[in-house]
Amino acid sequence: MEEEHPSPVVESIYLRTVSLPDIVYQLPLPQVTIDSGVLSSLQLKSIIYACQRHEQKTPDGSRGGYLVGDGTGFGKGRIAAGIIFVNHLHGRKKAVWLSMHRDLQYDAERDLRDVADTQVTIFNLKKLNLLSADENGVAFSTYSTLTEEFHVNNKKSTRLQQLLEWCGPDYDGVIVFDECHHTNLLDLSGTKILFSLLELQTKLPNARIIYMSVTGVSSDLRNMAFMSRLGLWGLGTSFPDFKDFHQTLEKDGLHSREMMAMELKLRGMYLARRMDLKDVKFRMVEVGSSHSPKFCKIYDNAINLWTQLKQSFVEVEEILNTEQRIRQGMWDYFRLAHSCFFKDLCNAAKVTKAVELANGFIRGGKCVVISVRTTGEVHTLEEMKAKGGNVSNFISTGKRILLSLVEKHFPVISSINPSATDRKRKNSESDETEEERLKRVLEIKDHLLMQIETFSAMLPLNVFDQLIDELGGPDKVSEISSRRGRVIQKDDGQIQYEHRFDANFPSNSNISEKELFMQGHKNVAIVSEDCSSGISLQADSRVNNQRTRVYIALELPSSVEVAIQQFCSTHRCNQVCNPEYILLYSNLAGEEKFASNVARRLTSFGAVNLYVAQRIVTTFGISELTLETKYAQQALVSTFQAVLDHNNGSNPIVPPPSDYLGEFFSDAKTVLVGAGLMAIDDTNTLKLQRKTSVKEFFETMLGFPARLQTSLFKYFAITEATILAKENMLSESDGINIFEWGAGQIVGRKKIHKITSPYSTARPLCFARIELHTFEFDQGTTWKQAHDMSASLSGNSEGFYLSNLTRNGKHSVFLVFNNCQIRPGQHGESFTAIRPDMRTAFEFPPKAWEVFKMNHKKVAADSPQRRVVEEFWNLRYNASKTDCSHRYWTGQCIKKDQGLECQHGLRLQTLNVLCGPIFSAWKDISSVIGSMQVFT
């Protein structure tokens, strides 16, 4: 008897519309395994379709691969274990399991033990220098381990080569690519890891490949660069290589990926379900300390110090006339250090609130998981080295960032460009010797180090160490991170550095820390981002600690998808109660906007918003968007242009924030020039210095005064909302859109083309059925319809309009409406209009509306010219059935005269709808539809 899935799961709207192919594979699992309930019916479905897919071949002859796109907490490890066990029963005793970090071997062992009992063993590839070809089991390895080199029998080899020799060229067992959305294969030109994964699949063409990714195909397509066994590009497909595949789908946007996901499911190659977030509670909490006078003082002093740092770097750069190559590296690191410093400062401002919330939840009988992106270990080790391995106090990450910048990246005498220096010396009035210039440089450097030392007394401590200390120390807090050691305070108040080590788990302290939390010995777990993949911290029915989990996000990751994945470490199968989520945010660097993005996604997944986030979503109205969109980039350009226009005496379209104390545009100009985003040329003209991405702008904005940041972000947000409103993009839809072509109008299908194309070489050969439906719909508005609509109009500017002049003896006519949706940041009225040949309303931009009123006159209901309006309305409506606008107004059309089709201004429009798995027949489709207009 199949077991139902232990927790509610859901599937996306667009994938629910697609049916899976029929099942023909006979699952050989023992009945006792099925009856035991270790595998749910949904997990069994994935196992069956994966094994069925492995019986097919891709167009290049390799064995087909399967993509498990289920979300965090669904139980993908059980699915992988089930597939390995099925193949073990078929006599394929070897398998390979690749994942992100070695901690996940523990979870893989657990899943294999639960599914296969003791029949399948697992070992770590890294611990075995020589594998016997006769040795069976599951070889576990991290992705990075594959590229490592080692010596055996005085010969150099790689772990990849070791693995290939163990498998053998005829290997037909399972290879699991676990957590493959985190493989960091973002460089399309190639990385060692990418080449290793591609080589593994190329040299083992019969291997049964399983890709497991919580983001499926909806996230960054570059993470699919090594998924060659899906058969989406290469020989026999529409795309010659991954680069062409990536460029085409990126150009077509999110909907092309959703369409691809639907086709993969249709072929039985993909399933993507996720845990239902219904009844999961969350709230957004603003950190008040980021508004406090003390914090603002520290922040503004930090800005002044960084301004001094930049000026000193520029000054020394000119003194030494540093080589361009060295300059580039120096400023790249400067920007990185600047971003890291202020991000650390923002996180430190949240520590007190996080500790206060955590202690309150623990007193209330709950336990807490806190996420922090980075540990600051690099800077801790730098301080330890500088002090000879001894520490007497907690270390300030911000201080070490500053010291590292000046000590390691400050221009030195070795970076002088000799030829350029000689030329400069000849043209300069100064007779400074090289020794004198070096002395000046060292004086500037020493002065900066003194300033840093003085200022560092104000800086906060390492966030990770401070959280652990204030929540009770290592005895009360489980740390799950990649740190090898940490600074702690002992019971007697002594500060010391200790290595993270546990006698019961000497090889992996994270496993022991996790177990201490899950068994209830510790009620707080702090997790770094690099150790968050695949970790299970939910209130599992099989562990002692069944308290409600409260997940506090101290710093949200840069991706909404990654944020949701991290949250789901406390929301997984087999839990006895739902978790709660707390999103901490400050008023700096647009954190409020990104927290709203995450809040909206949680809400769309069914989570219950307690009270705060809805206010923010309403305020900004753009929370469904991330920073990296074309509309965000347009908003950034418009924001810069507003500063430029104000400097030139023009009034911007979006007014400055009314609550800003001071001259907003003048202050914005000052900081933008200081940050190098704008410049004042020799003619005292303000201009843009260089093209800036939205991400770079937000990181740079961290170095602006705190109150100006808030107002500048608000201005950016309102500008973006204005652009989106104009583009009619403020939609409640999430994901694929439904276009209501011909809604309420006459629609009819004219014809249908049917073609077939092979999409796999499975037995028997399968063909995809592609259908091209051609519809014709009437988008015009009759006089009666327009007359009835006008009866409800009462505004001064609403009603019918008639052109002052005629063209070819004909007037143009419009029905105008007052647009009730006033755009954010705009003042006054806005208008839309319809024509006889077009029922869909179009909006007048402000200036276009003024021009329209000059060239047209409003015709009242009782005016004698009302009959003229009716006459030309009917004339245009009837003509637009067959005549394009060119022929209607001028009597001729160049396209029509050449025998070509022209639909410009026709109310009878043709719509071509393509149905079916079109990826498999892209070239065939192109030959059928030619130059016809296609909507997918």
PDB file of N, CA and C in Angstrom, residues 244-306:
ATOM      1  N   ASP A 244      23.913  28.958 -27.076  1.00  0.00           N
ATOM      2  CA  ASP A 244      22.792  29.374 -27.919  1.00  0.00           C
ATOM      3  C   ASP A 244      21.468  29.164 -27.186  1.00  0.00           C
ATOM      4  N   PHE A 245      21.360  28.028 -26.487  1.00  0.00           N
ATOM      5  CA  PHE A 245      20.171  27.731 -25.689  1.00  0.00           C
ATOM      6  C   PHE A 245      19.952  28.814 -24.627  1.00  0.00           C
ATOM      7  N   HIS A 246      21.007  29.164 -23.922  1.00  0.00           N
ATOM      8  CA  HIS A 246      20.934  30.150 -22.844  1.00  0.00           C
ATOM      9  C   HIS A 246      20.554  31.518 -23.377  1.00  0.00           C
ATOM     10  N   GLN A 247      21.189  31.947 -24.449  1.00  0.00           N
ATOM     11  CA  GLN A 247      20.922  33.281 -25.000  1.00  0.00           C
ATOM     12  C   GLN A 247      19.486  33.388 -25.501  1.00  0.00           C
ATOM     13  N   THR A 248      18.994  32.335 -26.130  1.00  0.00           N
ATOM     14  CA  THR A 248      17.633  32.363 -26.683  1.00  0.00           C
ATOM     15  C   THR A 248      16.597  32.458 -25.572  1.00  0.00           C
ATOM     16  N   LEU A 249      16.742  31.644 -24.539  1.00  0.00           N
ATOM     17  CA  LEU A 249      15.746  31.639 -23.466  1.00  0.00           C
ATOM     18  C   LEU A 249      15.853  32.879 -22.591  1.00  0.00           C
ATOM     19  N   GLU A 250      17.064  33.396 -22.400  1.00  0.00           N
ATOM     20  CA  GLU A 250      17.213  34.627 -21.626  1.00  0.00           C
ATOM     21  C   GLU A 250      16.533  35.779 -22.348  1.00  0.00           C
ATOM     22  N   LYS A 251      16.647  35.803 -23.656  1.00  0.00           N
ATOM     23  CA  LYS A 251      16.026  36.867 -24.444  1.00  0.00           C
ATOM     24  C   LYS A 251      14.509  36.784 -24.360  1.00  0.00           C
ATOM     25  N   ASP A 252      13.973  35.578 -24.314  1.00  0.00           N
ATOM     26  CA  ASP A 252      12.520  35.406 -24.298  1.00  0.00           C
ATOM     27  C   ASP A 252      11.917  35.568 -22.905  1.00  0.00           C
ATOM     28  N   GLY A 253      12.745  35.589 -21.866  1.00  0.00           N
ATOM     29  CA  GLY A 253      12.255  35.887 -20.526  1.00  0.00           C
ATOM     30  C   GLY A 253      11.737  34.678 -19.763  1.00  0.00           C
ATOM     31  N   LEU A 254      11.086  34.969 -18.633  1.00  0.00           N
ATOM     32  CA  LEU A 254      10.641  33.940 -17.696  1.00  0.00           C
ATOM     33  C   LEU A 254       9.654  32.970 -18.320  1.00  0.00           C
ATOM     34  N   HIS A 255       8.777  33.467 -19.190  1.00  0.00           N
ATOM     35  CA  HIS A 255       7.739  32.603 -19.750  1.00  0.00           C
ATOM     36  C   HIS A 255       8.337  31.484 -20.598  1.00  0.00           C
ATOM     37  N   SER A 256       9.485  31.733 -21.248  1.00  0.00           N
ATOM     38  CA  SER A 256      10.115  30.676 -22.040  1.00  0.00           C
ATOM     39  C   SER A 256      10.595  29.557 -21.129  1.00  0.00           C
ATOM     40  N   ARG A 257      11.049  29.900 -19.913  1.00  0.00           N
ATOM     41  CA  ARG A 257      11.490  28.868 -18.974  1.00  0.00           C
ATOM     42  C   ARG A 257      10.302  28.073 -18.453  1.00  0.00           C
ATOM     43  N   GLU A 258       9.189  28.766 -18.211  1.00  0.00           N
ATOM     44  CA  GLU A 258       7.987  28.067 -17.769  1.00  0.00           C
ATOM     45  C   GLU A 258       7.486  27.116 -18.855  1.00  0.00           C
ATOM     46  N   MET A 259       7.588  27.571 -20.104  1.00  0.00           N
ATOM     47  CA  MET A 259       7.194  26.730 -21.224  1.00  0.00           C
ATOM     48  C   MET A 259       8.111  25.513 -21.327  1.00  0.00           C
ATOM     49  N   MET A 260       9.406  25.711 -21.103  1.00  0.00           N
ATOM     50  CA  MET A 260      10.358  24.602 -21.123  1.00  0.00           C
ATOM     51  C   MET A 260      10.038  23.611 -20.012  1.00  0.00           C
ATOM     52  N   ALA A 261       9.713  24.125 -18.814  1.00  0.00           N
ATOM     53  CA  ALA A 261       9.378  23.242 -17.702  1.00  0.00           C
ATOM     54  C   ALA A 261       8.153  22.389 -18.034  1.00  0.00           C
ATOM     55  N   MET A 262       7.170  22.998 -18.666  1.00  0.00           N
ATOM     56  CA  MET A 262       5.966  22.261 -19.050  1.00  0.00           C
ATOM     57  C   MET A 262       6.307  21.140 -20.031  1.00  0.00           C
ATOM     58  N   GLU A 263       7.203  21.437 -20.973  1.00  0.00           N
ATOM     59  CA  GLU A 263       7.565  20.413 -21.952  1.00  0.00           C
ATOM     60  C   GLU A 263       8.365  19.289 -21.308  1.00  0.00           C
ATOM     61  N   LEU A 264       9.258  19.637 -20.387  1.00  0.00           N
ATOM     62  CA  LEU A 264      10.031  18.596 -19.717  1.00  0.00           C
ATOM     63  C   LEU A 264       9.113  17.656 -18.933  1.00  0.00           C
ATOM     64  N   LYS A 265       8.103  18.215 -18.290  1.00  0.00           N
ATOM     65  CA  LYS A 265       7.151  17.360 -17.575  1.00  0.00           C
ATOM     66  C   LYS A 265       6.348  16.518 -18.556  1.00  0.00           C
ATOM     67  N   LEU A 266       5.953  17.128 -19.663  1.00  0.00           N
ATOM     68  CA  LEU A 266       5.185  16.410 -20.684  1.00  0.00           C
ATOM     69  C   LEU A 266       5.959  15.202 -21.208  1.00  0.00           C
ATOM     70  N   ARG A 267       7.273  15.329 -21.267  1.00  0.00           N
ATOM     71  CA  ARG A 267       8.108  14.227 -21.739  1.00  0.00           C
ATOM     72  C   ARG A 267       8.428  13.216 -20.628  1.00  0.00           C
ATOM     73  N   GLY A 268       8.031  13.516 -19.386  1.00  0.00           N
ATOM     74  CA  GLY A 268       8.342  12.619 -18.282  1.00  0.00           C
ATOM     75  C   GLY A 268       9.761  12.749 -17.792  1.00  0.00           C
ATOM     76  N   MET A 269      10.352  13.941 -17.941  1.00  0.00           N
ATOM     77  CA  MET A 269      11.747  14.175 -17.556  1.00  0.00           C
ATOM     78  C   MET A 269      11.868  15.075 -16.339  1.00  0.00           C
ATOM     79  N   TYR A 270      10.759  15.541 -15.792  1.00  0.00           N
ATOM     80  CA  TYR A 270      10.855  16.600 -14.788  1.00  0.00           C
ATOM     81  C   TYR A 270       9.608  16.638 -13.924  1.00  0.00           C
ATOM     82  N   LEU A 271       9.800  16.774 -12.626  1.00  0.00           N
ATOM     83  CA  LEU A 271       8.726  17.060 -11.689  1.00  0.00           C
ATOM     84  C   LEU A 271       9.240  18.112 -10.709  1.00  0.00           C
ATOM     85  N   ALA A 272       8.391  19.064 -10.369  1.00  0.00           N
ATOM     86  CA  ALA A 272       8.786  20.133  -9.447  1.00  0.00           C
ATOM     87  C   ALA A 272       7.621  20.452  -8.524  1.00  0.00           C
ATOM     88  N   ARG A 273       7.709  19.952  -7.315  1.00  0.00           N
ATOM     89  CA  ARG A 273       6.700  20.244  -6.302  1.00  0.00           C
ATOM     90  C   ARG A 273       7.404  20.880  -5.105  1.00  0.00           C
ATOM     91  N   ARG A 274       6.654  21.489  -4.259  1.00  0.00           N
ATOM     92  CA  ARG A 274       7.267  22.124  -3.089  1.00  0.00           C
ATOM     93  C   ARG A 274       6.322  22.002  -1.901  1.00  0.00           C
ATOM     94  N   MET A 275       6.907  22.188  -0.743  1.00  0.00           N
ATOM     95  CA  MET A 275       6.121  22.154   0.483  1.00  0.00           C
ATOM     96  C   MET A 275       5.126  23.312   0.490  1.00  0.00           C
ATOM     97  N   ASP A 276       3.907  23.005   0.879  1.00  0.00           N
ATOM     98  CA  ASP A 276       2.886  24.043   0.971  1.00  0.00           C
ATOM     99  C   ASP A 276       3.165  24.906   2.204  1.00  0.00           C
ATOM    100  N   LEU A 277       3.210  26.207   1.998  1.00  0.00           N
ATOM    101  CA  LEU A 277       3.470  27.125   3.110  1.00  0.00           C
ATOM    102  C   LEU A 277       2.186  27.619   3.775  1.00  0.00           C
ATOM    103  N   LYS A 278       1.083  26.971   3.474  1.00  0.00           N
ATOM    104  CA  LYS A 278      -0.175  27.361   4.092  1.00  0.00           C
ATOM    105  C   LYS A 278      -0.065  27.260   5.614  1.00  0.00           C
ATOM    106  N   ASP A 279      -0.538  28.282   6.294  1.00  0.00           N
ATOM    107  CA  ASP A 279      -0.543  28.373   7.759  1.00  0.00           C
ATOM    108  C   ASP A 279       0.835  28.637   8.366  1.00  0.00           C
ATOM    109  N   VAL A 280       1.876  28.738   7.528  1.00  0.00           N
ATOM    110  CA  VAL A 280       3.177  29.164   8.043  1.00  0.00           C
ATOM    111  C   VAL A 280       3.113  30.679   8.272  1.00  0.00           C
ATOM    112  N   LYS A 281       3.537  31.125   9.442  1.00  0.00           N
ATOM    113  CA  LYS A 281       3.412  32.545   9.787  1.00  0.00           C
ATOM    114  C   LYS A 281       4.743  33.259   9.605  1.00  0.00           C
ATOM    115  N   PHE A 282       4.665  34.507   9.181  1.00  0.00           N
ATOM    116  CA  PHE A 282       5.878  35.313   9.072  1.00  0.00           C
ATOM    117  C   PHE A 282       5.534  36.768   9.342  1.00  0.00           C
ATOM    118  N   ARG A 283       6.533  37.525   9.684  1.00  0.00           N
ATOM    119  CA  ARG A 283       6.362  38.962   9.824  1.00  0.00           C
ATOM    120  C   ARG A 283       7.687  39.660   9.574  1.00  0.00           C
ATOM    121  N   MET A 284       7.593  40.902   9.157  1.00  0.00           N
ATOM    122  CA  MET A 284       8.763  41.728   8.926  1.00  0.00           C
ATOM    123  C   MET A 284       8.952  42.652  10.116  1.00  0.00           C
ATOM    124  N   VAL A 285      10.169  42.727  10.579  1.00  0.00           N
ATOM    125  CA  VAL A 285      10.471  43.545  11.759  1.00  0.00           C
ATOM    126  C   VAL A 285      11.550  44.552  11.384  1.00  0.00           C
ATOM    127  N   GLU A 286      11.208  45.817  11.497  1.00  0.00           N
ATOM    128  CA  GLU A 286      12.193  46.859  11.225  1.00  0.00           C
ATOM    129  C   GLU A 286      13.056  47.067  12.464  1.00  0.00           C
ATOM    130  N   VAL A 287      14.357  47.186  12.233  1.00  0.00           N
ATOM    131  CA  VAL A 287      15.301  47.371  13.331  1.00  0.00           C
ATOM    132  C   VAL A 287      15.401  48.852  13.651  1.00  0.00           C
ATOM    133  N   GLY A 288      14.917  49.230  14.803  1.00  0.00           N
ATOM    134  CA  GLY A 288      14.892  50.636  15.176  1.00  0.00           C
ATOM    135  C   GLY A 288      16.257  51.234  15.403  1.00  0.00           C
ATOM    136  N   SER A 289      17.252  50.390  15.733  1.00  0.00           N
ATOM    137  CA  SER A 289      18.579  50.927  16.025  1.00  0.00           C
ATOM    138  C   SER A 289      19.212  51.592  14.822  1.00  0.00           C
ATOM    139  N   SER A 290      18.760  51.219  13.613  1.00  0.00           N
ATOM    140  CA  SER A 290      19.330  51.855  12.422  1.00  0.00           C
ATOM    141  C   SER A 290      18.854  53.302  12.280  1.00  0.00           C
ATOM    142  N   HIS A 291      17.853  53.701  13.100  1.00  0.00           N
ATOM    143  CA  HIS A 291      17.390  55.086  13.101  1.00  0.00           C
ATOM    144  C   HIS A 291      17.999  55.885  14.262  1.00  0.00           C
ATOM    145  N   SER A 292      18.632  55.186  15.211  1.00  0.00           N
ATOM    146  CA  SER A 292      19.070  55.845  16.440  1.00  0.00           C
ATOM    147  C   SER A 292      20.180  56.850  16.170  1.00  0.00           C
ATOM    148  N   PRO A 293      20.242  57.917  16.967  1.00  0.00           N
ATOM    149  CA  PRO A 293      21.307  58.914  16.802  1.00  0.00           C
ATOM    150  C   PRO A 293      22.706  58.298  16.935  1.00  0.00           C
ATOM    151  N   LYS A 294      22.850  57.329  17.841  1.00  0.00           N
ATOM    152  CA  LYS A 294      24.161  56.703  18.031  1.00  0.00           C
ATOM    153  C   LYS A 294      24.602  55.981  16.767  1.00  0.00           C
ATOM    154  N   PHE A 295      23.697  55.175  16.186  1.00  0.00           N
ATOM    155  CA  PHE A 295      24.050  54.442  14.969  1.00  0.00           C
ATOM    156  C   PHE A 295      24.317  55.404  13.823  1.00  0.00           C
ATOM    157  N   CYS A 296      23.470  56.409  13.669  1.00  0.00           N
ATOM    158  CA  CYS A 296      23.655  57.378  12.586  1.00  0.00           C
ATOM    159  C   CYS A 296      25.001  58.092  12.722  1.00  0.00           C
ATOM    160  N   LYS A 297      25.422  58.355  13.971  1.00  0.00           N
ATOM    161  CA  LYS A 297      26.716  59.001  14.189  1.00  0.00           C
ATOM    162  C   LYS A 297      27.851  58.083  13.733  1.00  0.00           C
ATOM    163  N   ILE A 298      27.771  56.805  14.133  1.00  0.00           N
ATOM    164  CA  ILE A 298      28.791  55.835  13.707  1.00  0.00           C
ATOM    165  C   ILE A 298      28.807  55.724  12.189  1.00  0.00           C
ATOM    166  N   TYR A 299      27.617  55.652  11.603  1.00  0.00           N
ATOM    167  CA  TYR A 299      27.504  55.478  10.160  1.00  0.00           C
ATOM    168  C   TYR A 299      28.085  56.683   9.426  1.00  0.00           C
ATOM    169  N   ASP A 300      27.725  57.864   9.856  1.00  0.00           N
ATOM    170  CA  ASP A 300      28.220  59.069   9.190  1.00  0.00           C
ATOM    171  C   ASP A 300      29.728  59.228   9.380  1.00  0.00           C
ATOM    172  N   ASN A 301      30.254  58.863  10.567  1.00  0.00           N
ATOM    173  CA  ASN A 301      31.700  58.890  10.770  1.00  0.00           C
ATOM    174  C   ASN A 301      32.405  57.890   9.857  1.00  0.00           C
ATOM    175  N   ALA A 302      31.760  56.732   9.658  1.00  0.00           N
ATOM    176  CA  ALA A 302      32.326  55.732   8.746  1.00  0.00           C
ATOM    177  C   ALA A 302      32.371  56.266   7.317  1.00  0.00           C
ATOM    178  N   ILE A 303      31.329  56.987   6.929  1.00  0.00           N
ATOM    179  CA  ILE A 303      31.296  57.576   5.584  1.00  0.00           C
ATOM    180  C   ILE A 303      32.436  58.582   5.422  1.00  0.00           C
ATOM    181  N   ASN A 304      32.633  59.392   6.444  1.00  0.00           N
ATOM    182  CA  ASN A 304      33.720  60.380   6.383  1.00  0.00           C
ATOM    183  C   ASN A 304      35.081  59.691   6.269  1.00  0.00           C
ATOM    184  N   LEU A 305      35.254  58.584   7.015  1.00  0.00           N
ATOM    185  CA  LEU A 305      36.521  57.865   6.951  1.00  0.00           C
ATOM    186  C   LEU A 305      36.740  57.275   5.569  1.00  0.00           C
ATOM    187  N   TRP A 306      35.697  56.690   4.992  1.00  0.00           N
ATOM    188  CA  TRP A 306      35.840  56.105   3.650  1.00  0.00           C
ATOM    189  C   TRP A 306      36.077  57.183   2.601  1.00  0.00           C
TER     190      TRP A 306
END
